[in-house]
Coordinates of C-alpha atoms in Angstrom, one line a residue:
M1 CA 86.2 110.9 96.0
S2 CA 88.5 108.2 95.4
I3 CA 88.2 104.9 98.2
L4 CA 92.0 105.0 96.6
S5 CA 92.3 107.6 98.8
I6 CA 90.4 108.5 101.9
S7 CA 90.8 111.2 103.8
P8 CA 89.0 112.8 107.1
A9 CA 86.9 114.0 105.3
G10 CA 85.2 110.8 104.3
A11 CA 84.1 110.6 107.9
H12 CA 80.0 110.1 107.6
R13 CA 77.5 111.3 110.7
A14 CA 74.8 109.2 111.2
H15 CA 72.8 112.0 112.8
G16 CA 73.3 115.8 113.2
A17 CA 76.4 116.9 112.2
D18 CA 77.5 119.9 110.6
A19 CA 79.3 120.3 107.3
A20 CA 82.5 121.8 109.1
S21 CA 82.9 118.9 111.8
R22 CA 82.4 116.2 109.0
E23 CA 85.1 117.7 106.9
Q24 CA 87.5 117.2 109.9
G25 CA 86.1 113.9 110.0
A26 CA 86.4 114.2 114.0
L27 CA 85.2 111.5 116.2
P28 CA 81.9 112.3 117.8
T29 CA 80.6 115.3 120.1
P30 CA 78.4 114.4 123.1
Q31 CA 75.2 114.6 121.4
D32 CA 76.3 112.4 117.7
V33 CA 76.9 109.3 116.5
C34 CA 80.0 109.1 114.0
F35 CA 80.8 106.5 111.3
A36 CA 84.4 106.9 110.1
V37 CA 86.1 104.6 107.6
L38 CA 90.0 105.1 107.9
D39 CA 92.3 104.6 105.4
G40 CA 95.6 103.2 107.0
A41 CA 98.2 104.8 103.7
D42 CA 97.1 108.1 105.0
P43 CA 99.6 108.9 108.5
E44 CA 96.8 110.7 110.5
E45 CA 94.1 108.1 109.6
R46 CA 96.7 105.3 111.2
R47 CA 97.2 107.4 114.1
R48 CA 93.4 107.1 114.5
W49 CA 92.6 103.6 113.7
T50 CA 95.9 103.0 116.0
E51 CA 93.9 104.9 119.2
A52 CA 90.7 102.9 118.1
W53 CA 92.4 99.6 118.2
Q54 CA 93.7 100.6 121.7
R55 CA 90.4 101.8 122.9
A56 CA 89.1 98.9 121.4
G57 CA 90.5 96.9 124.8
Q58 CA 91.0 93.6 123.6
R59 CA 94.6 93.4 122.1
D60 CA 93.4 91.6 118.9
V61 CA 96.5 91.3 116.6
F62 CA 94.9 90.6 114.3
T63 CA 92.7 93.7 113.9
H64 CA 95.6 95.9 114.6
P65 CA 96.8 98.1 112.0
D66 CA 100.1 96.8 111.4
F67 CA 99.0 93.4 110.6
V68 CA 96.6 94.1 108.9
E69 CA 98.8 96.2 106.8
A70 CA 101.7 93.2 106.4
E71 CA 98.8 90.7 105.1
A72 CA 97.2 93.2 102.5
R73 CA 98.8 92.3 98.9
D74 CA 99.7 95.0 96.3
G75 CA 97.1 96.9 95.2
E76 CA 94.6 96.1 98.3
Q77 CA 94.2 98.4 100.5
P78 CA 94.3 98.3 104.8
M79 CA 91.1 100.0 106.5
C80 CA 89.4 100.4 109.3
A81 CA 85.7 101.1 110.2
V82 CA 84.9 103.1 113.5
M83 CA 81.5 104.1 114.9
A84 CA 81.1 105.7 117.8
F85 CA 78.1 106.9 120.3
P86 CA 77.1 109.5 122.6
D87 CA 77.3 107.1 125.6
G88 CA 80.9 106.4 125.2
T89 CA 80.5 103.1 122.9
E90 CA 82.8 102.1 120.0
I91 CA 82.7 99.6 117.6
Y92 CA 85.5 98.7 115.3
Y93 CA 86.4 96.9 112.4
A94 CA 89.4 96.3 110.4
F95 CA 89.3 94.9 106.9
I96 CA 91.5 94.8 103.8
V97 CA 89.7 96.2 100.5
R98 CA 90.8 94.6 96.7
P99 CA 89.8 95.3 93.6
I100 CA 87.6 92.9 91.7
T101 CA 89.8 92.7 88.3
H102 CA 87.7 90.1 86.4
D103 CA 84.5 88.0 86.5
A104 CA 83.6 84.6 87.1
A105 CA 84.5 83.4 84.1
G106 CA 87.7 85.1 84.2
T107 CA 87.3 87.8 81.8
V108 CA 89.4 90.9 82.8
L109 CA 86.9 93.9 83.9
D110 CA 86.8 97.3 82.3
E111 CA 84.7 99.2 85.4
E112 CA 86.5 99.7 88.5
L113 CA 85.0 97.9 91.7
R114 CA 86.1 96.4 94.5
D115 CA 85.0 93.9 97.7
L116 CA 86.6 93.4 101.4
Y117 CA 87.8 90.3 103.0
T118 CA 89.6 90.3 107.2
P119 CA 93.0 89.2 107.0
L120 CA 93.8 85.2 108.7
V121 CA 92.9 83.9 111.3
Y122 CA 90.0 85.6 112.7
G123 CA 88.1 88.9 111.7
G124 CA 85.1 91.2 112.5
P125 CA 84.0 94.1 114.1
L126 CA 84.8 94.8 117.9
S127 CA 83.2 96.0 120.7
A128 CA 83.0 95.5 124.3
D129 CA 79.7 96.4 124.8
A130 CA 77.6 97.7 122.0
T131 CA 74.1 97.2 122.5
P132 CA 72.3 95.3 119.3
A133 CA 70.9 98.4 117.9
Q134 CA 73.8 99.7 117.8
V135 CA 75.6 96.7 115.9
D136 CA 72.6 97.5 113.4
E137 CA 73.3 100.6 113.1
F138 CA 77.0 100.4 112.0
W139 CA 75.8 97.7 109.7
A140 CA 73.7 100.4 108.1
A141 CA 76.3 102.9 107.9
L142 CA 79.0 100.3 106.7
R143 CA 76.2 99.2 104.1
E144 CA 75.9 103.0 102.4
W145 CA 79.3 103.8 102.9
A146 CA 80.2 99.9 100.6
H147 CA 77.5 101.9 98.4
E148 CA 79.0 105.1 97.5
Q149 CA 82.6 103.5 97.1
G150 CA 81.8 100.6 94.8
I151 CA 82.5 97.7 97.4
V152 CA 80.6 94.7 96.2
S153 CA 80.9 92.1 98.8
E154 CA 82.8 91.3 102.1
I155 CA 83.2 88.1 103.9
I156 CA 84.6 87.8 107.0
R157 CA 86.1 84.9 109.0
F158 CA 84.8 84.7 112.1
T159 CA 86.4 83.2 115.7
P160 CA 84.7 80.3 117.2
V161 CA 84.8 81.9 120.3
E162 CA 81.1 83.2 120.5
R163 CA 81.2 85.4 123.2
H164 CA 84.2 87.7 121.0
R165 CA 81.5 87.5 117.7
L166 CA 79.3 90.8 117.0
P167 CA 75.4 90.1 115.7
Y168 CA 76.0 89.4 111.8
S169 CA 73.6 91.1 109.3
G170 CA 74.9 89.1 106.1
T171 CA 74.4 85.4 105.9
L172 CA 76.5 83.2 107.9
R173 CA 77.7 80.0 106.7
E174 CA 79.2 77.1 108.6
Q175 CA 82.2 76.0 107.3
A176 CA 83.8 72.9 109.0
P177 CA 84.5 73.6 113.0
H178 CA 87.5 74.5 114.7
V179 CA 88.4 73.1 117.7
V180 CA 88.8 75.5 120.9
V181 CA 90.4 73.9 124.3
D182 CA 88.6 75.2 127.6
L183 CA 91.2 76.1 130.0
D184 CA 89.1 78.4 132.3
G185 CA 89.9 77.4 135.9
F186 CA 92.0 74.6 134.8
S187 CA 95.4 73.8 136.9
E188 CA 98.3 72.3 134.7
E189 CA 96.6 68.7 135.7
D190 CA 93.3 69.5 134.4
V191 CA 95.0 70.1 130.8
I192 CA 96.9 66.8 130.7
A193 CA 93.8 65.0 132.2
A194 CA 91.7 66.9 129.5
L195 CA 94.1 65.2 126.7
H196 CA 93.0 62.2 124.7
K197 CA 94.5 58.9 126.2
S198 CA 96.7 58.7 123.3
V199 CA 98.0 62.2 122.8
R200 CA 98.4 61.9 127.1
R201 CA 100.8 58.6 126.2
R202 CA 102.7 60.9 123.2
Y203 CA 103.4 64.1 125.8
R204 CA 104.2 61.5 128.9
K205 CA 106.7 59.3 125.9
A206 CA 107.9 62.6 124.9
L207 CA 109.1 63.8 128.2
E208 CA 110.3 60.2 129.6
G209 CA 112.4 60.2 126.0
G210 CA 114.8 63.8 127.1
L211 CA 112.2 65.6 125.0
T212 CA 112.4 69.0 127.1
L213 CA 109.7 72.4 126.8
R214 CA 111.0 75.8 126.1
V215 CA 109.3 78.7 126.3
V216 CA 110.7 82.2 124.7
R217 CA 108.5 85.0 125.0
D218 CA 110.7 87.5 123.0
E219 CA 112.0 88.3 119.4
S220 CA 114.7 86.2 120.4
G221 CA 112.3 83.1 119.3
I222 CA 112.0 83.9 115.4
E223 CA 115.4 82.4 115.2
D224 CA 115.2 78.9 115.9
F225 CA 111.4 79.4 114.9
L226 CA 111.8 80.9 111.5
P227 CA 113.9 77.6 110.2
I228 CA 111.5 75.0 111.5
H229 CA 108.7 76.4 110.0
A230 CA 110.2 76.8 106.7
E231 CA 110.7 73.2 105.9
T232 CA 106.9 72.6 107.1
M233 CA 106.0 74.8 104.4
Q234 CA 108.0 73.6 102.0
R235 CA 107.2 69.8 102.8
R236 CA 103.5 70.7 102.5
E237 CA 104.0 72.3 99.8
A238 CA 102.0 75.5 100.8
Q239 CA 101.3 78.3 98.6
Q240 CA 104.2 81.2 98.7
R241 CA 102.0 83.5 100.1
F242 CA 101.8 81.6 103.1
H243 CA 105.4 81.5 103.8
V244 CA 106.1 83.7 106.8
G245 CA 109.3 85.9 107.7
E246 CA 111.1 87.7 109.9
D247 CA 110.1 91.0 108.9
F248 CA 106.6 89.9 109.2
L249 CA 107.2 88.4 112.9
R250 CA 108.5 91.1 114.1
T251 CA 105.6 93.4 113.3
I252 CA 103.8 91.0 115.3
H253 CA 105.9 91.4 118.0
R254 CA 105.9 95.1 117.7
A255 CA 102.3 95.7 117.6
V256 CA 101.5 93.4 120.8
P257 CA 104.3 93.5 123.0
G258 CA 104.8 90.6 125.3
Q259 CA 101.7 88.9 123.7
V260 CA 103.9 86.3 121.4
A261 CA 105.4 83.2 122.7
Y262 CA 107.4 80.1 121.0
V263 CA 107.1 76.7 122.8
F264 CA 109.9 74.6 121.8
A265 CA 110.1 70.6 121.7
D266 CA 113.8 70.6 122.2
E267 CA 116.2 67.1 121.7
D268 CA 119.7 68.1 123.5
G269 CA 119.0 71.5 123.0
V270 CA 118.6 71.6 119.4
P271 CA 114.6 72.4 118.5
L272 CA 112.6 70.2 116.9
S273 CA 109.0 71.3 117.0
A274 CA 107.6 74.6 117.6
E275 CA 104.4 76.3 118.3
M276 CA 103.6 80.0 118.0
L277 CA 101.1 81.5 120.3
I278 CA 99.3 85.0 120.3
L279 CA 97.4 85.7 123.1
R280 CA 95.0 89.0 123.1
D281 CA 93.1 89.8 126.3
D282 CA 91.8 86.7 127.6
S283 CA 92.3 84.1 124.8
S284 CA 95.0 82.9 122.8
V285 CA 95.0 81.1 119.0
A286 CA 97.6 79.0 118.2
Y287 CA 98.9 80.7 115.1
I288 CA 101.5 78.7 113.5
A289 CA 103.2 75.3 113.9
G290 CA 106.1 73.7 112.6
T291 CA 107.8 70.2 113.4
L292 CA 111.1 69.3 111.3
T293 CA 111.1 66.0 108.9
E294 CA 113.3 63.7 110.9
A295 CA 111.2 64.6 114.3
L296 CA 108.2 63.5 112.5
R297 CA 108.0 60.0 113.9
G298 CA 108.6 61.1 117.0
N299 CA 106.8 62.9 119.7
A300 CA 107.9 66.4 119.5
T301 CA 105.1 67.7 117.7
T302 CA 102.4 66.7 120.7
L303 CA 105.1 67.8 123.3
A304 CA 105.4 71.4 121.6
A305 CA 101.5 71.3 121.1
V306 CA 100.7 70.4 125.0
G307 CA 103.5 73.0 126.3
A308 CA 101.5 75.5 124.0
L309 CA 98.5 74.9 126.2
L310 CA 100.1 75.3 129.5
V311 CA 101.6 78.5 128.5
A312 CA 98.1 79.7 127.3
R313 CA 97.0 78.9 130.7
E314 CA 99.4 80.5 132.6
A315 CA 99.2 83.8 130.8
G316 CA 95.4 83.6 131.9
S317 CA 93.7 82.4 128.5
R318 CA 90.1 81.0 129.3
E319 CA 90.2 79.4 126.2
H320 CA 93.2 78.1 123.9
V321 CA 92.1 78.6 119.9
L322 CA 93.6 75.3 117.8
T323 CA 91.9 77.1 114.7
G324 CA 90.7 74.3 111.9
G325 CA 91.7 72.0 109.5
I326 CA 94.4 72.8 105.9
T327 CA 91.1 72.0 104.1
N328 CA 87.6 72.7 105.0
T329 CA 86.3 69.2 105.9
A330 CA 85.0 67.5 108.7
D331 CA 87.2 64.7 108.1
D332 CA 90.3 66.6 107.7
S333 CA 93.4 64.9 109.2
L334 CA 95.3 68.5 111.0
L335 CA 91.7 68.8 112.0
Q336 CA 91.3 65.0 113.3
F337 CA 95.2 66.0 115.4
K338 CA 93.7 68.8 116.8
R339 CA 90.9 67.0 118.5
G340 CA 93.2 65.2 120.3
F341 CA 94.1 68.0 122.7
T342 CA 90.4 68.3 124.1
R343 CA 87.3 66.4 124.7
D344 CA 84.4 68.3 123.4
G345 CA 86.5 71.2 121.1
D346 CA 84.4 71.6 118.5
R347 CA 83.4 74.8 117.9
A348 CA 81.2 76.5 114.7
Y349 CA 83.2 77.6 112.8
F350 CA 81.3 80.9 110.4
T351 CA 82.2 82.6 107.3
G352 CA 80.1 86.2 107.1
E353 CA 79.0 87.0 103.5
Q354 CA 77.6 89.9 102.6
V355 CA 76.5 91.5 99.2
F356 CA 76.4 95.1 99.0
L357 CA 75.7 95.9 95.1
P358 CA 73.7 92.9 94.4
E359 CA 73.3 94.4 90.8
A360 CA 76.9 94.3 90.0
Y361 CA 77.5 91.0 92.3
E362 CA 75.0 89.4 89.5
R363 CA 76.5 91.2 86.9
L364 CA 79.9 89.7 87.8
S365 CA 78.6 86.2 88.3
A366 CA 76.2 85.7 85.4
P367 CA 79.0 84.7 83.1
A368 CA 79.3 81.2 84.8
Q369 CA 76.0 81.0 86.0
E370 CA 76.0 77.1 84.8
R371 CA 78.1 76.5 87.5
R372 CA 76.9 78.4 90.1
A373 CA 74.4 76.1 92.1
E374 CA 77.3 73.7 92.7
S375 CA 79.1 76.2 94.5
T376 CA 79.7 77.3 97.7
F377 CA 82.7 79.7 96.9
F378 CA 81.9 83.0 98.1
P379 CA 82.6 85.7 96.1
F380 CA 81.1 83.7 93.3
Y381 CA 82.7 85.9 90.5
R382 CA 86.1 85.1 92.2
S383 CA 86.0 81.8 91.7
A384 CA 88.2 81.5 87.9
P385 CA 91.2 82.6 87.6
P386 CA 91.7 85.3 85.1
R387 CA 91.7 84.4 81.4
T388 CA 95.1 83.9 79.3
D389 CA 93.7 85.0 76.3
G390 CA 93.8 89.4 77.6
P391 CA 95.5 91.4 79.6
A392 CA 96.1 89.1 83.2
G393 CA 95.5 91.3 86.6
P394 CA 96.4 90.3 90.1
G395 CA 93.3 87.5 90.8
P396 CA 93.0 84.2 93.0
S397 CA 94.7 81.5 93.8
G398 CA 91.7 78.9 93.4
E399 CA 90.6 79.0 96.8
S400 CA 87.8 81.2 98.8
P401 CA 88.2 82.6 102.1
G402 CA 85.2 80.2 103.2
D403 CA 86.8 77.0 101.6
R404 CA 90.4 76.6 102.7
E405 CA 92.0 76.8 106.5
D406 CA 95.5 78.7 106.7
D407 CA 98.1 76.7 105.2
R408 CA 100.4 78.1 107.9
R409 CA 99.6 76.0 110.1

């Protein structure tokens, strides 16, 4: 069976399933543990994926099938692994499978191998009440599936909110910190008081200078948001794949209706800066932000960011995740800016790295062995672009998911 067309027959039973049940790919009868990998391109499996996402109970947009599909590039597959246990517990894991087109020296491959990754911003398995033993069983089933399907490795960007992370069976690599603003039990006054003095001063000067906050909680906010985003991306010379468009934003709204808010800092009714935040059950994330070039020397950026904190608090978020910097360094200028919105906001940010097929991984990495010792790039075989002296296939941009943060911000 090709991974390019996984059907319900691709379901795996961990215990005691007969052949007919396995062919149907059904989720468990009471006596069974069921592990299924669902392909977002198959309508029936897409339906099952959506239902599993709803049962996960966390309203996490980054694992919704529509979002994962929108993040996948040409030739990549949005997929989801679901493991259900007799006690009703489920573990849910959405990811993207991509072809490996060349080795670490950039030489185009003549064999079919793949790996998987989680899309920006955060990913990894979800479960409300899985035990450590159940999590172990999940990872064992996923490794077995990966072996069968020629999946060489995986990389996960884990959330810095610790209670949302399940134990990981691979290697956790700590990257530069991400900033998380604690809002649990905070009043509006508490949020303002927790700002660094310079940020609090800029916030008050923005209001005293006549800037106003405006919050839009539906798709009508896209019209004002996109020009600010586009100008910000052009100014930062961000890669095209980090530019978002109207269709992408509407996909997010459809996936998680009522969970998106745009916070604008306006001057005389004209938006100068904007923050787009996305809510989940009891948390939120600052997804995309931008400011018009003409407003950079003012206080519009600070006003919009503080406004987003207040919206998150009002919505019931226990914490608001500001993510990290543009580069994976502790002294990144954007990271330093975000640190001003809270005290003691640094949180450990990990990428998860797991090799499923060690021999294939070593074979792909060997052609560039001389530079491997100095590299933290994972998977290492993607550390070089394809060579130009042969057929060119789709390849990486020279970035690792663990080495660079989201240029959208």
